[in-house]
Amino acid sequence: MRFCPSPTGTPHVGLVRTALFNWAYARHTGGKFIFRIEDTDAARDSEESYEQIIDALSWLNLDWDEGINVGGPHEPYRQSQRSDIYTEVIEKLKATGRVYESFSTPEEIEARNLAAGKDPKVGYDNFDRNLTEEQKAAYRAEGRQPALRVRVPDEDITFDDLVRGEITFPAGSFPDFVVVRPNGDPLYTLVNPVDDAIMQVTHVLRGEDLLSSTPRQIALHHALIDAGFTTHIPRFGHLPYVMGEGNKKLSKRDPEANLFHHRDRGFIPEGLINYLALLGWSLSHDRDIFSIQEMVKAFDVVNVNPNPARFDQKKADAINGDHIRLLTVEDFTARMIPYLQAGNVLSNDPTDVQLEILAAAAPLVQTRMNVLSEAPELLEFLFTPASQITYAEDALKGLPENSSVVVAASVEALELIPEAEFTHDVIQEALNSALIEGLELKPRIAFGPLRTAISGRRISPPLFESMEILGKQDTIDRLVRFNER
RNA sequence: GGCCCCAUCGUAUAGCGGCCUAGUACGCUGGCCUCUCACGCCGGUAACACGGGUUCGAAUCCCGUUGGGGUCACCA
């Protein structure tokens, strides 16, 4: 198996899903996973993008056995550094006659099609297939350099797609195609099959957009076999698209196409991998939450669904939330920290007191989040001094008339609790008898004002537990301040 | 336009000739739990694109139609 992205732009979820399926299949079968970079287009490739792809795979814990940064028997693994290899391959291919020199320019090809009364879209007309040495010499005399084209066999090309079954492209459905530019630069059309051949790749899993280029690659593989570079043609499998809203392919412009957008929102790798796996595959008929290990154990490409899948943010969030709940509290706590720092709730170097508060609060919020970026909003009040609590508008609006009476009665009741016994169950008991029984209030009426006084919000983690974390003094300060506002 | 791919609830999918009056999850929704919000639990909603075959029997196999998508570069 191999994963061989072009480093253009930020990593796309479709790209990551392709990586995941390749990786999972390699792990499932015990095969090798090769990571290679296809950077033959200097104009579009960037070093930044290259690093982002590595960042993405590392974040998701998709490791590779051979390739970038880990080496292997076919180094180097960046195509921009493999020119010598391609030069040699090109020479051999020319010698076998499977590749020929073509002097036609795109303009000339179009003009010939027009002159013949054909749609210019039919493309190259195989004009230069049988040029004589004299004709070639004449072109050269004009100062022209030839591109190299593969002579495509004059017969149907059939292959058995791993996810779609048998697919046949009729003879003549595509013309001889360019593999090397006139200046000698090899193109993707050459380099991709060549490296797959040299690196002994047996299974190619890639996006559906490459389906129609597969017969060309197979033609080239045959040429490579003739030239002695390999003995077999890999098996191909074409994964369905990941679509966005409506029926459009998830475009690079859509924010949810960007892997790092999801990381920034607080997806954990477990959750994102689980969701991405569900786009075209399923573990079983009645379960869609699973670990990567379970996926590896069960994953087979032949079970991949061939139809395109829409990316559903709500479902993705729900899956992530389930995985957040699966984390141990300690793990969950640690993973929240960067998001709390990003939200300016925690300092870059949290104090022991802050960490203690966080540890106490974490279990209260673990069931209240789908993505980790919800943490700052939920926990901020615990790290804010009583004097700086601000009250949200919707929280104040929903309060009953007698709020100040309720709060005053609460202060009275809480004052009676010894500091050492200021725990959530004691607090609850005290408040229950003071407000529910004493003032004969409904719980909703009684605790609403307290929640706002403590957290400034209409929605918060459980009230009594929050009070316990804040401690007696801070709790009372907040209540008093609320009544003085 | 040529060639290729795809077609089950709104979404993701289960289904590979009888277990299907079509299952599960998300979503939406009613309820229970409950100090808010969640979590959890119980219920509801909603689909085999259409038309022909093959067969005792079709969501499942075949053909056609329609619809969607891709690709036809000296990009990848």
Coordinates of C-alpha atoms in Angstrom, one line a residue, chain A:
Chain A
M1 CA 0.0 0.0 0.0
R2 CA 1.1 3.5 -0.4
F3 CA -0.1 7.1 0.2
C4 CA 1.4 9.6 -2.2
P5 CA -0.1 13.1 -1.9
S6 CA 1.0 16.1 -3.8
P7 CA 1.9 18.9 -1.3
T8 CA -0.5 21.5 -2.5
G9 CA -2.6 23.4 0.0
T10 CA -3.8 22.3 3.4
P11 CA -4.7 18.6 4.0
H12 CA -8.2 17.9 2.9
V13 CA -10.5 15.5 4.7
G14 CA -10.8 13.4 1.6
L15 CA -7.1 13.1 1.3
V16 CA -6.9 12.0 5.0
R17 CA -9.7 9.5 4.5
T18 CA -7.7 8.0 1.6
A19 CA -4.6 7.8 3.9
L20 CA -6.7 6.2 6.6
F21 CA -8.1 3.5 4.3
N22 CA -4.7 2.7 2.9
W23 CA -3.2 2.6 6.3
A24 CA -6.0 0.4 7.7
Y25 CA -5.8 -2.0 4.8
A26 CA -2.0 -2.3 5.2
R27 CA -2.4 -2.9 8.9
H28 CA -5.2 -5.3 8.4
T29 CA -3.4 -7.4 5.9
G30 CA 0.0 -7.1 7.5
G31 CA 1.3 -5.4 4.4
K32 CA 3.6 -2.4 4.2
F33 CA 2.5 1.2 4.2
I34 CA 4.7 3.5 2.1
F35 CA 4.5 7.2 2.3
R36 CA 5.8 9.0 -0.7
I37 CA 5.6 12.6 -1.8
E38 CA 4.7 13.5 -5.4
D39 CA 6.2 16.9 -5.8
T40 CA 6.9 17.0 -9.5
D41 CA 5.0 20.3 -10.0
A42 CA 7.4 22.9 -8.6
A43 CA 4.9 25.7 -9.4
R44 CA 2.2 24.4 -7.1
D45 CA 4.0 22.4 -4.5
S46 CA 5.1 24.0 -1.2
E47 CA 7.2 23.0 1.7
E48 CA 4.6 24.3 4.1
S49 CA 2.0 21.9 2.6
Y50 CA 4.5 19.1 2.8
E51 CA 5.0 19.7 6.5
Q52 CA 1.2 20.0 7.1
I53 CA 0.7 16.6 5.6
I54 CA 3.2 15.1 7.9
D55 CA 1.6 17.0 10.8
A56 CA -1.8 15.6 9.8
L57 CA -0.6 11.9 9.7
S58 CA 1.3 12.3 12.9
W59 CA -1.7 13.8 14.7
L60 CA -3.9 11.0 13.6
N61 CA -1.2 8.4 14.5
L62 CA -1.1 7.0 11.0
D63 CA 2.4 5.7 10.9
W64 CA 4.3 4.3 7.9
D65 CA 6.8 1.6 7.4
E66 CA 8.7 3.1 4.6
G67 CA 9.1 6.5 3.1
I68 CA 9.5 10.1 4.2
N69 CA 11.6 10.5 7.4
V70 CA 11.8 6.8 8.0
G71 CA 13.7 5.7 4.9
G72 CA 13.5 2.4 3.2
P73 CA 14.9 0.4 0.3
H74 CA 13.8 2.8 -2.4
E75 CA 15.0 6.1 -1.1
P76 CA 14.5 8.9 -1.7
Y77 CA 10.8 9.2 -1.2
R78 CA 10.3 12.7 -2.6
Q79 CA 9.9 12.6 -6.4
S80 CA 11.6 15.8 -6.8
Q81 CA 14.8 14.0 -5.7
R82 CA 14.4 11.0 -7.9
S83 CA 15.2 12.6 -11.3
D84 CA 18.1 10.2 -12.0
I85 CA 15.9 7.2 -11.6
Y86 CA 13.3 8.7 -14.0
T87 CA 16.0 9.5 -16.6
E88 CA 17.0 5.9 -16.7
V89 CA 13.5 4.7 -16.9
I90 CA 12.8 7.1 -19.8
E91 CA 15.8 5.8 -21.7
K92 CA 14.7 2.2 -21.4
L93 CA 11.2 3.0 -22.3
K94 CA 12.3 4.8 -25.5
A95 CA 14.5 1.9 -26.4
T96 CA 11.5 -0.5 -26.2
G97 CA 9.5 1.7 -28.4
R98 CA 6.6 2.0 -26.0
V99 CA 7.2 5.7 -25.7
Y100 CA 7.8 8.0 -28.7
E101 CA 8.8 11.5 -29.4
S102 CA 6.0 13.9 -30.2
F103 CA 6.5 17.3 -31.6
S104 CA 2.9 18.4 -31.9
T105 CA 2.0 21.5 -29.9
P106 CA -1.5 21.8 -28.3
E107 CA -2.3 24.5 -30.9
E108 CA -1.4 22.3 -33.8
I109 CA -3.4 19.4 -32.4
E110 CA -6.5 21.6 -32.0
A111 CA -6.0 23.0 -35.5
R112 CA -5.8 19.5 -37.0
N113 CA -9.0 18.5 -35.2
L114 CA -10.8 21.5 -36.4
A115 CA -9.6 21.0 -39.9
A116 CA -10.8 17.4 -39.8
G117 CA -14.2 18.6 -38.6
K118 CA -13.8 17.0 -35.2
D119 CA -14.6 18.4 -31.8
P120 CA -11.3 19.8 -30.4
K121 CA -12.2 18.0 -27.2
V122 CA -11.2 14.6 -28.8
G123 CA -7.7 15.6 -28.0
Y124 CA -4.5 14.3 -29.5
D125 CA -4.7 12.4 -32.7
N126 CA -1.6 10.2 -32.4
F127 CA -0.1 12.3 -35.2
D128 CA 3.5 11.7 -34.3
R129 CA 3.3 7.9 -33.8
N130 CA 5.3 6.9 -36.8
L131 CA 7.5 9.9 -37.6
T132 CA 10.5 9.0 -39.7
E133 CA 14.0 10.0 -38.6
E134 CA 14.0 12.6 -41.3
Q135 CA 10.8 14.2 -40.1
K136 CA 12.1 14.3 -36.5
A137 CA 15.4 15.8 -37.7
A138 CA 13.4 18.4 -39.5
Y139 CA 11.5 19.4 -36.4
R140 CA 14.8 19.5 -34.5
A141 CA 16.2 21.8 -37.2
E142 CA 13.4 24.2 -36.4
G143 CA 14.6 24.2 -32.8
R144 CA 11.8 22.1 -31.5
Q145 CA 12.1 19.6 -28.6
P146 CA 9.8 16.6 -28.4
A147 CA 7.5 15.6 -25.6
L148 CA 7.4 11.9 -24.9
R149 CA 4.1 10.0 -25.3
V150 CA 3.1 6.5 -24.4
R151 CA 1.9 4.4 -27.3
V152 CA -1.4 3.1 -26.0
P153 CA -2.3 -0.4 -27.0
D154 CA -5.1 -0.8 -29.5
E155 CA -7.3 -3.0 -27.4
D156 CA -9.8 -2.7 -24.6
I157 CA -8.3 -2.2 -21.1
T158 CA -10.1 -4.1 -18.3
F159 CA -9.3 -4.1 -14.6
D160 CA -11.0 -5.4 -11.6
D161 CA -11.5 -2.5 -9.3
L162 CA -11.2 -3.4 -5.6
V163 CA -14.4 -1.4 -4.7
R164 CA -16.3 -1.3 -8.0
G165 CA -15.6 -4.6 -9.7
E166 CA -14.7 -5.1 -13.3
I167 CA -14.3 -1.9 -15.4
T168 CA -13.6 -1.8 -19.1
F169 CA -12.4 1.1 -21.1
P170 CA -12.9 0.5 -24.9
A171 CA -9.9 0.7 -27.2
G172 CA -9.6 4.2 -28.6
S173 CA -11.3 5.9 -25.7
F174 CA -8.1 7.9 -24.9
P175 CA -5.2 8.9 -27.1
D176 CA -1.4 8.5 -26.6
F177 CA -0.6 10.7 -23.6
V178 CA 2.4 12.8 -22.6
V179 CA 4.7 11.5 -19.9
V180 CA 7.7 13.8 -20.3
R181 CA 7.8 17.5 -21.1
P182 CA 9.9 18.7 -24.0
N183 CA 12.3 20.1 -21.4
G184 CA 12.8 16.6 -20.0
D185 CA 10.7 17.0 -16.8
P186 CA 8.7 13.8 -16.2
L187 CA 5.0 14.2 -15.4
Y188 CA 2.8 12.6 -12.8
T189 CA 1.5 10.3 -15.6
L190 CA 5.0 8.7 -15.7
V191 CA 6.3 9.1 -12.2
N192 CA 3.4 7.7 -10.3
P193 CA 3.2 4.3 -12.0
V194 CA 7.0 4.2 -12.2
D195 CA 7.4 4.6 -8.5
D196 CA 4.6 2.2 -7.7
A197 CA 6.4 -0.4 -9.9
I198 CA 9.8 0.2 -8.5
M199 CA 8.5 0.2 -4.9
Q200 CA 6.7 -3.0 -5.5
V201 CA 3.3 -1.6 -4.6
T202 CA 0.6 -4.3 -4.9
H203 CA -2.5 -2.3 -4.0
V204 CA -3.4 1.2 -5.0
L205 CA -6.3 2.9 -3.1
R206 CA -7.0 6.4 -4.3
G207 CA -9.7 8.9 -5.0
E208 CA -12.4 8.3 -7.6
D209 CA -11.2 11.3 -9.6
L210 CA -8.3 9.1 -10.8
L211 CA -10.5 6.4 -12.0
S212 CA -10.4 7.5 -15.6
S213 CA -6.6 7.8 -15.6
T214 CA -6.2 4.2 -14.5
P215 CA -6.2 2.6 -18.0
R216 CA -3.4 4.9 -18.9
Q217 CA -1.5 3.8 -15.9
I218 CA -2.1 0.2 -16.7
A219 CA -0.8 0.9 -20.2
L220 CA 2.4 2.3 -18.8
H221 CA 2.7 -0.6 -16.4
H222 CA 2.7 -2.9 -19.3
A223 CA 5.5 -0.9 -20.8
L224 CA 7.4 -1.0 -17.5
I225 CA 7.0 -4.8 -17.5
D226 CA 8.5 -5.0 -21.0
A227 CA 11.4 -2.8 -19.9
G228 CA 12.1 -5.1 -17.0
F229 CA 11.3 -2.7 -14.1
T230 CA 8.6 -4.8 -12.6
T231 CA 6.7 -8.1 -13.0
H232 CA 3.1 -7.2 -12.1
I233 CA 0.4 -4.6 -12.3
P234 CA -1.0 -3.4 -8.9
R235 CA -4.6 -3.8 -8.0
F236 CA -6.6 -0.6 -8.1
G237 CA -9.4 0.5 -5.8
H238 CA -11.2 3.8 -6.2
L239 CA -12.7 5.4 -3.2
P240 CA -15.8 7.5 -3.4
Y241 CA -15.8 11.2 -3.0
V242 CA -16.4 13.1 0.2
M243 CA -19.1 15.6 -0.7
G244 CA -20.1 18.8 0.9
E245 CA -23.6 20.4 1.1
G246 CA -25.9 19.5 -1.7
N247 CA -24.2 17.5 -4.4
K248 CA -20.9 19.3 -4.7
K249 CA -17.6 17.8 -4.0
L250 CA -16.2 19.2 -0.7
S251 CA -14.1 22.0 -2.1
K252 CA -10.9 23.2 -0.7
R253 CA -12.7 26.4 0.1
D254 CA -15.2 24.8 2.4
P255 CA -13.9 25.1 6.0
E256 CA -14.9 21.6 6.8
A257 CA -12.7 20.3 4.0
N258 CA -9.7 21.4 6.0
L259 CA -8.4 18.8 8.5
F260 CA -6.9 21.4 10.8
H261 CA -10.2 23.2 11.1
H262 CA -11.6 20.1 12.8
R263 CA -8.6 19.8 15.0
D264 CA -9.0 23.5 16.0
R265 CA -12.6 22.9 16.8
G266 CA -11.6 20.2 19.2
F267 CA -11.9 17.0 17.4
I268 CA -9.8 14.3 18.9
P269 CA -8.1 11.9 16.5
E270 CA -10.1 9.0 17.7
G271 CA -13.3 10.8 16.9
L272 CA -12.3 12.1 13.5
I273 CA -10.9 8.8 12.4
N274 CA -14.1 7.1 13.4
Y275 CA -16.2 9.5 11.5
L276 CA -14.0 9.5 8.4
A277 CA -14.1 5.7 8.4
L278 CA -17.9 5.8 8.3
L279 CA -17.7 7.7 5.1
G280 CA -17.9 4.7 2.7
W281 CA -17.4 1.9 5.2
S282 CA -19.1 0.5 8.3
L283 CA -18.0 -1.9 11.0
S284 CA -21.3 -3.6 11.5
H285 CA -25.0 -3.2 11.0
D286 CA -25.7 -1.9 14.5
R287 CA -22.6 -0.1 15.8
D288 CA -20.8 3.0 14.6
I289 CA -18.6 3.9 17.5
F290 CA -15.4 1.9 17.3
S291 CA -11.6 2.2 18.0
I292 CA -8.9 2.3 15.3
Q293 CA -7.9 -1.2 16.5
E294 CA -11.4 -2.5 15.8
M295 CA -11.3 -0.9 12.4
V296 CA -8.0 -2.4 11.5
K297 CA -9.2 -5.8 12.5
A298 CA -12.3 -5.6 10.4
F299 CA -11.3 -3.4 7.5
D300 CA -11.3 -4.8 4.0
V301 CA -11.5 -2.6 0.9
V302 CA -13.9 -4.8 -0.9
N303 CA -16.5 -3.7 1.7
V304 CA -16.1 0.0 0.8
N305 CA -19.3 1.5 -0.6
P306 CA -18.8 3.0 -4.0
N307 CA -21.2 5.9 -3.7
P308 CA -20.1 9.4 -2.7
A309 CA -20.7 10.4 0.9
R310 CA -21.7 13.7 2.3
F311 CA -19.8 15.2 5.2
D312 CA -22.3 15.7 8.0
Q313 CA -20.9 18.0 10.6
K314 CA -23.6 17.2 13.2
K315 CA -22.9 13.5 13.0
A316 CA -19.2 14.0 13.1
D317 CA -19.6 16.1 16.2
A318 CA -21.8 13.4 17.8
I319 CA -19.2 10.7 17.1
N320 CA -16.5 12.9 18.5
G321 CA -18.6 13.5 21.6
D322 CA -18.9 9.8 22.1
H323 CA -15.2 9.4 21.9
I324 CA -14.6 12.2 24.4
R325 CA -16.8 10.3 26.8
L326 CA -14.7 7.2 26.2
L327 CA -11.5 9.0 27.4
T328 CA -10.3 8.5 31.0
V329 CA -10.8 11.7 33.0
E330 CA -7.1 12.3 33.2
D331 CA -6.7 12.0 29.5
F332 CA -9.7 14.2 28.8
T333 CA -8.3 16.8 31.3
A334 CA -5.0 16.9 29.6
R335 CA -6.5 17.2 26.1
M336 CA -8.6 20.2 27.2
I337 CA -5.7 22.3 28.3
P338 CA -4.6 23.6 24.9
Y339 CA -8.1 24.7 24.1
L340 CA -8.4 26.4 27.5
Q341 CA -5.2 28.2 26.7
A342 CA -6.4 29.2 23.3
G343 CA -9.5 30.6 24.9
N344 CA -7.4 32.6 27.4
V345 CA -8.9 30.7 30.3
L346 CA -5.6 29.1 31.3
S347 CA -2.1 30.6 31.1
N348 CA 0.5 29.0 29.0
D349 CA 2.1 27.6 32.1
P350 CA -0.9 26.7 34.3
T351 CA -0.4 27.0 38.1
D352 CA -0.9 24.0 40.4
V353 CA -4.1 25.6 41.7
Q354 CA -5.5 26.0 38.2
L355 CA -4.7 22.4 37.4
E356 CA -6.4 21.3 40.6
I357 CA -9.5 23.2 39.7
L358 CA -9.4 21.7 36.2
A359 CA -9.0 18.2 37.5
A360 CA -12.0 18.7 39.8
A361 CA -14.1 20.2 37.1
A362 CA -13.3 17.8 34.2
P363 CA -15.6 15.0 35.3
L364 CA -18.5 17.6 35.4
V365 CA -18.0 18.6 31.8
Q366 CA -17.0 15.4 30.0
T367 CA -20.6 14.6 29.2
R368 CA -21.3 18.2 28.2
M369 CA -19.0 18.5 25.1
N370 CA -18.9 17.2 21.6
V371 CA -15.8 19.2 20.7
L372 CA -13.0 20.4 23.0
S373 CA -13.3 24.0 21.9
E374 CA -16.5 24.1 24.0
A375 CA -14.3 23.9 27.1
P376 CA -13.5 27.6 27.6
E377 CA -17.1 28.8 27.6
L378 CA -18.1 26.0 30.0
L379 CA -15.2 26.4 32.5
E380 CA -14.2 30.0 32.3
F381 CA -16.1 31.1 35.5
L382 CA -14.0 28.7 37.6
F383 CA -10.8 30.5 36.7
T384 CA -12.3 34.0 37.0
P385 CA -12.1 36.0 40.3
A386 CA -15.5 36.7 41.8
S387 CA -15.1 40.4 41.2
Q388 CA -14.8 39.9 37.5
I389 CA -17.8 37.6 36.7
T390 CA -20.0 39.1 34.0
Y391 CA -23.6 38.1 33.7
A392 CA -24.9 37.0 30.3
E393 CA -28.0 38.7 29.1
D394 CA -30.1 35.6 28.6
A395 CA -29.2 34.4 32.1
L396 CA -30.4 37.6 33.8
K397 CA -33.5 37.7 31.6
G398 CA -34.8 34.3 32.8
L399 CA -34.5 35.1 36.5
P400 CA -37.5 35.2 38.9
E401 CA -38.6 38.4 40.6
N402 CA -37.4 37.3 44.0
S403 CA -33.9 36.5 43.0
S404 CA -32.3 38.7 45.6
V405 CA -34.3 37.1 48.4
V406 CA -33.3 33.7 47.2
V407 CA -29.6 34.7 47.0
A408 CA -29.7 36.3 50.4
A409 CA -31.3 33.2 52.0
S410 CA -28.6 31.1 50.3
V411 CA -25.8 33.2 51.7
E412 CA -27.3 32.8 55.2
A413 CA -27.6 29.0 54.8
L414 CA -24.1 28.6 53.3
E415 CA -22.5 30.7 56.1
L416 CA -23.5 28.0 58.6
I417 CA -21.6 25.3 56.8
P418 CA -18.1 24.8 58.3
E419 CA -15.3 25.4 55.7
A420 CA -14.1 21.8 56.0
E421 CA -17.6 20.4 55.2
F422 CA -18.2 22.6 52.2
T423 CA -18.9 19.7 49.8
H424 CA -21.6 19.4 47.2
D425 CA -23.9 17.1 49.1
V426 CA -23.8 19.2 52.3
I427 CA -24.3 22.3 50.2
Q428 CA -27.2 20.7 48.4
E429 CA -28.8 19.7 51.7
A430 CA -28.4 23.1 53.2
L431 CA -29.8 24.9 50.2
N432 CA -32.6 22.4 49.8
S433 CA -33.8 23.0 53.3
A434 CA -33.4 26.8 53.1
L435 CA -35.0 27.3 49.7
I436 CA -37.1 24.4 48.7
E437 CA -38.5 23.7 52.2
G438 CA -37.9 27.1 53.9
L439 CA -39.1 29.4 51.1
E440 CA -41.2 26.7 49.5
L441 CA -39.7 27.3 46.1
K442 CA -39.6 25.1 43.1
P443 CA -36.0 23.9 42.4
R444 CA -36.0 25.7 39.1
I445 CA -36.9 29.0 40.7
A446 CA -34.5 28.4 43.6
F447 CA -31.4 27.5 41.8
G448 CA -31.6 29.6 38.7
P449 CA -30.4 32.8 40.4
L450 CA -27.6 30.9 42.2
R451 CA -26.4 29.5 38.9
T452 CA -26.3 33.0 37.4
A453 CA -24.6 34.4 40.4
I454 CA -21.9 31.7 40.5
S455 CA -21.2 31.3 36.8
G456 CA -22.8 34.3 35.1
R457 CA -24.4 31.9 32.7
R458 CA -27.8 30.4 32.1
I459 CA -26.2 27.0 31.5
S460 CA -23.4 25.7 33.6
P461 CA -21.8 22.6 35.0
P462 CA -23.7 21.2 38.1
L463 CA -24.3 23.9 40.6
F464 CA -23.3 22.3 43.9
E465 CA -20.2 20.7 42.6
S466 CA -19.2 24.1 41.1
M467 CA -19.6 25.7 44.5
E468 CA -17.5 23.0 46.1
I469 CA -14.7 23.7 43.6
L470 CA -14.9 27.4 44.2
G471 CA -14.9 27.0 47.9
K472 CA -17.0 28.6 50.6
Q473 CA -15.5 32.1 50.5
D474 CA -15.5 32.5 46.8
T475 CA -19.1 31.1 46.5
I476 CA -20.4 33.6 49.1
D477 CA -18.5 36.4 47.5
R478 CA -20.2 35.7 44.3
L479 CA -23.6 35.6 45.8
V480 CA -23.1 38.8 47.7
R481 CA -21.7 40.6 44.7
F482 CA -24.6 39.4 42.7
N483 CA -27.1 41.0 45.1
E484 CA -25.0 44.2 45.2
R485 CA -24.9 44.7 41.5

